[in-house]
Coordinates of C-alpha atoms and ligand atoms in Angstrom, one line a residue:
M1335 CA 27.2 0.8 20.1
T1336 CA 25.5 -2.0 22.0
A1337 CA 23.3 -4.7 20.3
P1338 CA 19.7 -4.8 21.5
A1339 CA 19.1 -7.5 24.1
E1340 CA 17.8 -10.6 22.4
N1341 CA 14.9 -10.9 24.8
L1342 CA 13.9 -7.3 24.1
K1343 CA 10.2 -7.6 23.0
I1344 CA 7.4 -5.1 22.4
N1345 CA 4.2 -4.9 24.5
K1346 CA 1.9 -7.3 22.6
D1347 CA -1.3 -6.3 24.4
R1348 CA -0.7 -2.5 24.0
L1349 CA 0.0 -3.0 20.3
W1350 CA -3.2 -5.1 19.8
D1351 CA -5.3 -2.6 21.8
S1352 CA -4.1 0.3 19.6
I1353 CA -5.0 -1.7 16.4
M1354 CA -8.4 -2.4 17.8
E1355 CA -8.9 1.2 18.8
M1356 CA -8.0 2.4 15.3
A1357 CA -10.3 -0.2 13.8
K1358 CA -13.3 1.6 15.5
I1359 CA -12.7 4.6 13.1
G1360 CA -14.3 4.2 9.7
P1361 CA -15.8 0.7 10.4
G1362 CA -16.9 -1.5 7.5
V1363 CA -20.2 -3.4 7.3
A1364 CA -18.7 -6.9 8.0
G1365 CA -16.1 -6.4 10.7
G1366 CA -13.4 -4.7 8.7
N1367 CA -12.8 -1.0 7.8
N1368 CA -13.9 1.5 5.2
R1369 CA -11.5 4.4 6.1
Q1370 CA -10.7 5.7 2.6
T1371 CA -8.1 8.4 2.1
L1372 CA -9.0 12.1 2.7
T1373 CA -12.4 11.3 4.2
D1374 CA -13.6 12.5 7.6
D1375 CA -12.8 9.0 8.9
D1376 CA -9.3 9.3 7.6
A1377 CA -9.0 12.7 9.4
Q1378 CA -10.2 11.1 12.6
G1379 CA -7.7 8.3 12.3
R1380 CA -4.9 10.8 11.7
K1381 CA -5.9 12.8 14.8
L1382 CA -5.9 9.7 17.0
F1383 CA -2.5 8.7 15.6
Q1384 CA -1.1 12.2 16.2
T1385 CA -2.5 12.1 19.8
W1386 CA -0.7 8.8 20.4
C1387 CA 2.6 10.0 18.9
E1388 CA 2.6 13.2 21.0
A1389 CA 1.8 11.1 24.1
A1390 CA 4.9 9.1 23.3
G1391 CA 7.0 12.3 23.3
M1392 CA 7.3 12.7 19.5
S1393 CA 6.8 15.9 17.5
M1394 CA 4.6 15.7 14.4
G1395 CA 5.5 17.2 11.0
V1396 CA 3.1 17.1 8.0
D1397 CA 4.1 17.7 4.4
T1398 CA 2.1 19.2 1.5
M1399 CA 0.8 15.7 0.5
G1400 CA -0.4 15.1 4.0
N1401 CA 2.3 12.6 4.8
M1402 CA 2.7 12.5 8.6
F1403 CA 6.2 12.3 10.3
A1404 CA 6.4 11.8 14.1
T1405 CA 10.0 12.3 15.3
R1406 CA 11.7 10.7 18.3
P1407 CA 15.0 12.6 18.8
G1408 CA 18.3 10.8 18.5
Q1409 CA 21.5 11.6 20.4
D1410 CA 23.2 12.9 17.2
P1411 CA 21.1 15.7 15.8
D1412 CA 23.1 15.6 12.6
A1413 CA 22.4 11.9 12.0
L1414 CA 19.7 11.2 9.3
P1415 CA 16.6 9.6 10.8
V1416 CA 15.5 6.0 10.4
Y1417 CA 11.9 6.0 9.1
I1418 CA 9.4 3.4 10.1
G1419 CA 5.7 3.3 9.1
S1420 CA 3.1 2.5 6.5
H1421 CA -0.4 3.8 5.8
L1422 CA -3.7 4.3 7.7
D1423 CA -6.1 4.5 4.7
T1424 CA -8.0 1.4 3.8
Q1425 CA -9.9 -0.2 0.9
P1426 CA -13.7 0.3 0.9
T1427 CA -14.0 -3.3 2.1
G1428 CA -10.6 -3.4 3.8
G1429 CA -9.3 -5.2 6.8
K1430 CA -8.1 -3.9 10.1
Y1431 CA -4.5 -4.6 9.6
D1432 CA -3.4 -3.7 6.0
G1433 CA -1.2 -0.7 6.6
V1434 CA -2.3 -0.1 10.1
L1435 CA 0.0 -2.8 11.5
G1436 CA 2.9 -1.0 10.0
V1437 CA 2.0 2.4 11.4
L1438 CA 1.0 1.2 14.9
G1439 CA 3.8 -1.4 15.0
A1440 CA 6.2 1.5 14.4
L1441 CA 4.6 3.5 17.2
E1442 CA 4.8 0.5 19.5
A1443 CA 8.5 0.1 18.8
V1444 CA 9.0 3.7 19.9
R1445 CA 6.7 3.2 23.0
T1446 CA 9.0 0.2 23.9
M1447 CA 12.1 2.3 23.5
N1448 CA 10.6 4.9 25.8
D1449 CA 9.7 2.2 28.4
L1450 CA 13.3 1.1 28.5
D1451 CA 14.8 4.6 28.0
I1452 CA 16.7 3.2 25.0
K1453 CA 18.7 6.0 23.3
T1454 CA 19.7 5.8 19.6
K1455 CA 22.3 7.8 17.6
H1456 CA 19.9 8.4 14.7
P1457 CA 16.4 9.9 15.3
I1458 CA 13.4 7.6 14.6
V1459 CA 10.5 8.9 12.5
V1460 CA 7.1 7.1 12.6
T1461 CA 5.3 7.7 9.3
N1462 CA 1.8 7.6 7.9
W1463 CA 1.8 7.9 4.1
T1464 CA -1.2 9.4 2.4
N1465 CA -3.3 7.4 -0.1
E1466 CA -1.4 4.2 -0.2
E1467 CA -4.4 2.3 -1.5
G1468 CA -5.2 4.3 -4.6
T1469 CA -8.8 3.2 -4.4
R1470 CA -10.4 6.6 -4.1
F1471 CA -7.7 8.5 -6.0
A1472 CA -5.5 6.5 -8.5
P1473 CA -2.7 5.6 -8.5
A1474 CA -1.8 3.6 -5.4
M1475 CA 1.1 4.9 -3.3
L1476 CA 0.4 8.4 -4.6
A1477 CA 1.9 10.4 -1.7
S1478 CA 5.0 8.3 -1.2
G1479 CA 5.4 8.4 -5.0
V1480 CA 5.4 12.2 -4.9
F1481 CA 7.8 12.1 -2.0
A1482 CA 10.1 9.8 -4.0
G1483 CA 9.9 12.1 -7.1
Q1484 CA 7.8 9.7 -9.2
H1485 CA 4.9 12.1 -9.6
T1486 CA 4.7 15.9 -9.4
Q1487 CA 2.5 17.4 -6.6
D1488 CA 0.6 19.4 -9.1
W1489 CA -0.4 16.2 -11.0
A1490 CA -1.3 14.5 -7.7
Y1491 CA -3.5 17.4 -6.6
V1492 CA -5.8 17.1 -9.6
R1493 CA -6.4 13.3 -9.3
V1494 CA -10.1 13.0 -9.1
D1495 CA -12.4 10.5 -7.3
A1496 CA -15.6 8.9 -8.7
E1497 CA -17.5 12.1 -7.7
G1498 CA -15.0 14.4 -9.5
K1499 CA -13.5 15.7 -6.2
K1500 CA -9.9 16.6 -6.5
F1501 CA -7.1 15.2 -4.2
G1502 CA -5.7 18.6 -3.3
D1503 CA -9.2 20.0 -2.5
E1504 CA -10.0 17.1 -0.2
L1505 CA -6.7 17.2 1.5
K1506 CA -7.2 20.8 2.3
R1507 CA -10.9 20.2 3.3
I1508 CA -10.0 17.6 6.0
G1509 CA -7.3 20.0 7.3
W1510 CA -4.3 17.8 6.7
M1511 CA -2.4 19.7 4.0
G1512 CA 0.8 20.4 5.9
D1513 CA 3.5 23.0 5.1
E1514 CA 6.6 20.9 4.9
E1515 CA 8.0 20.5 1.3
V1516 CA 7.2 17.0 0.2
G1517 CA 10.4 15.0 -0.4
A1518 CA 12.7 17.4 1.3
R1519 CA 13.3 15.0 4.2
K1520 CA 16.4 12.8 3.9
M1521 CA 16.5 9.3 5.3
H1522 CA 19.2 7.1 6.8
A1523 CA 17.0 4.0 6.1
M1524 CA 13.3 3.1 6.0
F1525 CA 11.6 -0.1 7.2
E1526 CA 7.9 -1.0 6.6
L1527 CA 6.1 -3.8 8.5
H1528 CA 3.1 -5.1 6.7
I1529 CA 0.8 -8.2 6.6
E1530 CA 1.7 -10.5 3.7
Q1531 CA -1.7 -10.3 2.1
G1532 CA -1.0 -13.7 0.5
P1533 CA -0.9 -17.3 1.6
I1534 CA 2.8 -18.2 1.6
L1535 CA 3.9 -17.6 5.2
E1536 CA 1.0 -19.3 6.8
A1537 CA 1.2 -22.2 4.4
E1538 CA 5.0 -22.6 5.1
G1539 CA 4.4 -22.1 8.9
K1540 CA 6.7 -19.1 9.1
D1541 CA 6.4 -16.2 11.5
I1542 CA 8.3 -13.7 9.5
G1543 CA 8.7 -12.8 5.8
V1544 CA 12.1 -11.2 4.9
V1545 CA 11.1 -9.2 1.8
T1546 CA 13.9 -9.2 -0.7
H1547 CA 11.9 -7.9 -3.7
G1548 CA 8.4 -6.7 -4.7
Q1549 CA 6.3 -7.2 -7.8
G1550 CA 6.1 -4.5 -10.5
L1551 CA 2.7 -3.2 -11.4
R1552 CA 0.8 -1.8 -14.4
W1553 CA -2.6 -0.3 -14.1
I1554 CA -4.1 0.2 -17.6
E1555 CA -7.3 2.2 -17.5
C1556 CA -9.4 1.2 -20.5
T1557 CA -12.5 2.7 -22.1
V1558 CA -14.7 0.5 -24.4
T1559 CA -17.2 2.5 -26.3
G1560 CA -20.4 1.0 -27.9
K1561 CA -23.9 2.5 -28.2
D1562 CA -26.6 2.7 -25.5
S1563 CA -29.8 1.1 -26.9
H1564 CA -32.8 -0.8 -25.8
T1565 CA -32.1 -4.3 -24.5
G1566 CA -35.5 -5.5 -25.8
S1567 CA -36.1 -3.9 -29.2
T1568 CA -32.5 -3.6 -30.6
P1569 CA -31.8 -6.6 -32.9
M1570 CA -28.7 -8.6 -31.9
A1571 CA -27.0 -7.8 -35.2
M1572 CA -27.3 -4.1 -34.6
R1573 CA -25.9 -4.0 -31.1
K1574 CA -22.7 -2.2 -30.1
N1575 CA -22.4 -3.8 -26.7
A1576 CA -19.5 -2.3 -24.6
G1577 CA -20.3 -4.9 -22.0
R1578 CA -19.2 -7.7 -24.3
G1579 CA -15.9 -5.8 -24.8
L1580 CA -15.4 -5.9 -21.0
A1581 CA -16.2 -9.6 -20.9
L1582 CA -13.8 -10.5 -23.7
L1583 CA -11.0 -8.3 -22.3
T1584 CA -11.5 -9.7 -18.8
E1585 CA -10.9 -13.2 -20.2
L1586 CA -7.9 -11.8 -22.2
V1587 CA -6.2 -10.5 -19.1
H1588 CA -6.7 -13.8 -17.4
E1589 CA -5.3 -15.7 -20.4
I1590 CA -2.2 -13.5 -20.6
A1591 CA -1.5 -13.9 -16.8
M1592 CA -2.0 -17.7 -17.0
K1593 CA 0.5 -17.9 -19.9
N1594 CA 3.1 -16.3 -17.6
Q1595 CA 2.9 -18.7 -14.7
P1596 CA 4.3 -19.1 -12.2
G1597 CA 4.4 -15.7 -10.7
A1598 CA 2.5 -13.3 -12.9
V1599 CA -1.0 -12.1 -12.0
G1600 CA -3.7 -10.2 -13.8
A1601 CA -7.3 -9.1 -13.1
I1602 CA -9.8 -6.2 -13.5
G1603 CA -11.0 -4.9 -10.2
H1604 CA -12.4 -1.4 -11.0
I1605 CA -15.4 -1.4 -13.4
D1606 CA -17.8 1.5 -14.2
V1607 CA -20.6 0.6 -16.6
Y1608 CA -22.6 3.4 -18.3
P1609 CA -25.5 4.0 -18.1
N1610 CA -25.7 0.9 -15.8
S1611 CA -29.4 0.4 -16.4
R1612 CA -31.1 -3.0 -16.5
N1613 CA -32.8 -2.4 -19.9
V1614 CA -30.0 -0.5 -21.7
I1615 CA -27.2 -2.1 -23.6
P1616 CA -24.0 -0.6 -22.1
G1617 CA -22.8 2.2 -24.3
K1618 CA -19.5 2.6 -22.4
V1619 CA -17.5 0.6 -19.9
V1620 CA -14.4 2.1 -18.1
F1621 CA -12.2 -0.4 -16.2
T1622 CA -8.7 -0.8 -14.9
V1623 CA -6.4 -3.8 -15.8
D1624 CA -4.0 -4.7 -13.0
F1625 CA -1.0 -6.7 -14.2
R1626 CA 1.9 -7.6 -11.8
S1627 CA 5.1 -9.7 -11.9
H1628 CA 8.5 -9.6 -10.1
L1629 CA 10.2 -10.1 -13.4
P1630 CA 10.5 -7.0 -15.5
E1631 CA 10.4 -8.8 -18.8
V1632 CA 7.2 -10.7 -17.9
L1633 CA 5.5 -7.5 -16.7
H1634 CA 6.4 -5.7 -19.9
G1635 CA 5.5 -8.7 -22.0
M1636 CA 2.0 -8.9 -20.5
E1637 CA 1.4 -5.2 -21.1
T1638 CA 2.7 -5.5 -24.8
E1639 CA 0.5 -8.5 -25.5
F1640 CA -2.6 -6.8 -24.0
Y1641 CA -2.1 -3.7 -26.2
A1642 CA -1.5 -5.9 -29.3
R1643 CA -4.8 -7.8 -28.9
A1644 CA -7.3 -5.7 -27.1
P1645 CA -8.1 -3.1 -29.9
K1646 CA -8.7 -5.9 -32.4
I1647 CA -11.0 -7.8 -30.1
C1648 CA -13.1 -4.7 -29.7
E1649 CA -13.0 -3.8 -33.4
D1650 CA -14.3 -7.3 -34.2
I1651 CA -17.4 -6.7 -32.1
G1652 CA -17.9 -3.2 -33.4
V1653 CA -16.9 -1.2 -30.3
G1654 CA -14.1 1.3 -29.7
F1655 CA -11.1 0.9 -27.4
D1656 CA -8.9 3.5 -25.7
S1657 CA -6.5 3.2 -22.8
F1658 CA -3.8 4.9 -20.8
V1659 CA -1.5 3.8 -18.0
S1660 CA -3.0 5.1 -14.7
G1661 CA -0.3 3.6 -12.4
Q1662 CA 3.0 1.8 -12.7
F1663 CA 6.2 0.9 -11.0
E1664 CA 9.1 -1.5 -11.8
P1665 CA 9.8 -4.6 -9.6
P1666 CA 11.8 -3.2 -6.6
A1667 CA 14.9 -5.0 -5.1
F1668 CA 15.2 -3.9 -1.5
D1669 CA 18.5 -2.8 0.1
E1670 CA 20.6 -5.8 1.0
G1671 CA 21.9 -4.1 4.2
C1672 CA 18.4 -3.4 5.5
V1673 CA 17.2 -6.9 4.4
K1674 CA 20.1 -8.4 6.3
A1675 CA 19.1 -6.3 9.4
V1676 CA 15.6 -7.8 9.1
R1677 CA 16.8 -11.4 8.6
D1678 CA 19.4 -11.1 11.5
A1679 CA 16.7 -9.7 13.8
A1680 CA 14.3 -12.6 13.1
E1681 CA 17.2 -15.1 13.6
N1682 CA 18.3 -13.5 16.9
L1683 CA 14.8 -13.4 18.2
G1684 CA 14.3 -17.1 17.3
Y1685 CA 11.4 -16.5 14.9
S1686 CA 10.9 -18.8 11.9
H1687 CA 11.5 -16.8 8.7
M1688 CA 11.9 -17.1 5.0
D1689 CA 12.8 -14.7 2.2
I1690 CA 9.7 -13.6 0.2
I1691 CA 8.7 -11.4 -2.7
S1692 CA 5.9 -9.0 -1.9
G1693 CA 2.8 -9.6 -4.1
A1694 CA 1.2 -6.3 -3.1
G1695 CA 2.6 -2.8 -3.7
H1696 CA 3.7 -0.7 -0.7
D1697 CA 5.0 2.7 0.0
A1698 CA 8.4 1.1 0.6
C1699 CA 8.5 0.2 -3.1
W1700 CA 8.7 4.0 -3.9
I1701 CA 10.8 5.0 -0.9
N1702 CA 13.3 2.3 -2.0
N1703 CA 14.2 4.7 -4.8
V1704 CA 15.4 7.4 -2.4
A1705 CA 16.7 5.6 0.7
P1706 CA 18.0 2.1 1.8
T1707 CA 14.7 0.3 2.4
A1708 CA 13.4 -3.1 3.5
M1709 CA 10.1 -4.7 4.5
I1710 CA 9.1 -7.2 7.2
M1711 CA 5.9 -9.3 6.7
C1712 CA 3.8 -11.3 9.0
P1713 CA 1.3 -14.0 7.9
C1714 CA -2.4 -13.4 7.5
V1715 CA -5.2 -16.0 7.8
D1716 CA -5.8 -17.9 4.6
G1717 CA -3.7 -15.2 2.8
L1718 CA -6.8 -13.0 2.7
S1719 CA -6.6 -9.2 2.4
H1720 CA -8.6 -6.4 0.7
N1721 CA -11.5 -8.1 2.3
E1722 CA -13.2 -7.2 5.6
A1723 CA -12.6 -10.8 6.9
E1724 CA -8.8 -10.1 6.8
E1725 CA -7.3 -11.5 10.0
I1726 CA -4.0 -11.9 11.8
S1727 CA -3.1 -13.2 15.3
P1728 CA -1.8 -11.0 18.1
E1729 CA 1.3 -13.3 18.1
W1730 CA 2.0 -12.7 14.4
A1731 CA 1.6 -8.9 14.9
A1732 CA 4.0 -9.0 17.9
A1733 CA 6.6 -11.1 16.2
G1734 CA 6.7 -8.7 13.2
T1735 CA 6.9 -5.7 15.5
D1736 CA 9.7 -7.3 17.5
V1737 CA 11.7 -7.8 14.3
L1738 CA 10.9 -4.2 13.3
L1739 CA 12.2 -3.0 16.7
H1740 CA 15.4 -4.9 16.5
A1741 CA 16.1 -4.1 12.9
V1742 CA 15.6 -0.4 13.7
L1743 CA 17.8 -0.5 16.8
E1744 CA 20.5 -2.2 14.8
T1745 CA 20.3 0.5 12.1
A1746 CA 19.7 3.6 14.3
E1747 CA 22.6 2.5 16.6
V1748 CA 21.8 2.1 20.3
V1749 CA 24.0 4.3 22.5
E1750 CA 24.5 4.2 26.2
Ligands
HGY160 O1 -2.3 -2.3 -4.9 C1 -1.6 -2.7 -4.0 O2 -0.8 -3.6 -4.1 C2 -1.6 -2.0 -2.6 O3 -2.5 -2.7 -1.8 N1 -2.1 -0.6 -2.7
MN161 MN1 -1.1 -1.9 2.4
MN162 MN1 -4.0 -2.5 0.6

């Protein structure tokens, strides 16, 4: 096996052009993207990705969760493939790079291998995971979670969006319900390139984040029940205002996270108010608490404290409280061998780098349960993500993809 030449680099302009081309599909209203999972825009993005993969000589497989797998053959047909990829679905007010860099960076790595006729022992599989964001259908990382055996496919198929549409029905409607058994594929290793979505790398002046661990997550969906009534004629003492419950529990989540600094985070991002009328006291509020920490004991402690205090806070103001966990995973520790391949690649390429813990969840967090997995991160401007103003530089994108290419060639074993 020969080590990849240290000056081996990807084609920065081709990568950037592909990212900008994908960004035209499902545009947002402020320069970013709204290409939510299982929409017609998602289907259009998938078709473009498949066209590019086939133009790069790869064959496409699709499983029953819509996960897409484009294979570049290896020299040893019995060798398990090295998987590289991320997700093409976006938040409603998403950026152009979250997930997309990881999918199109993986494609660019294959395009570069093709340019130089590089042969590897292990096949390479470029992957697009369905519904990483969990914004239309909770939970996040749904399809990689089914692939990794964390959820059943039957349960996933009946996840519903805000309009009551089912995941399985929508997957079939857009024509991307494949026939491969989800989870049947076995992996030699998996690498995911992703923007940091936080401020650390840019603040530290580093080109590359070598992701050693990730945060664990708890999504607690809560329902506070009061009584709809007139905002004008209902005396204050008679009100059962579910909106007050939301306000008090929003502050509780913030207080619990702040008690667990440094490192813990907590917020409420999803909120549905009923009937959401200007002159009706909210009779019901449904919302999702998002707690995260890279320390299991902190994550569990925050969840425990929230459950211990939230019902009493609601009882004291005369409203009801109910909840269930709508998404969760424990803090992942990535594979040391794969992490070393990433770190060595950054070092050999001369890119500044630092070990980092991923603040966001990723498909790699689930795949880490079934295959040796690691992640590569690049900085993003002001650490901003899940915002249409999300921005990275072409140089950051190229550096991350160079590291991905070298880590993959090291792991897939270049052969003459
Ligand atoms: O929620 C997350 O961390 C990811 O962006 N889906
Ligand atoms: Mn992402
Ligand atoms: Mn995201």
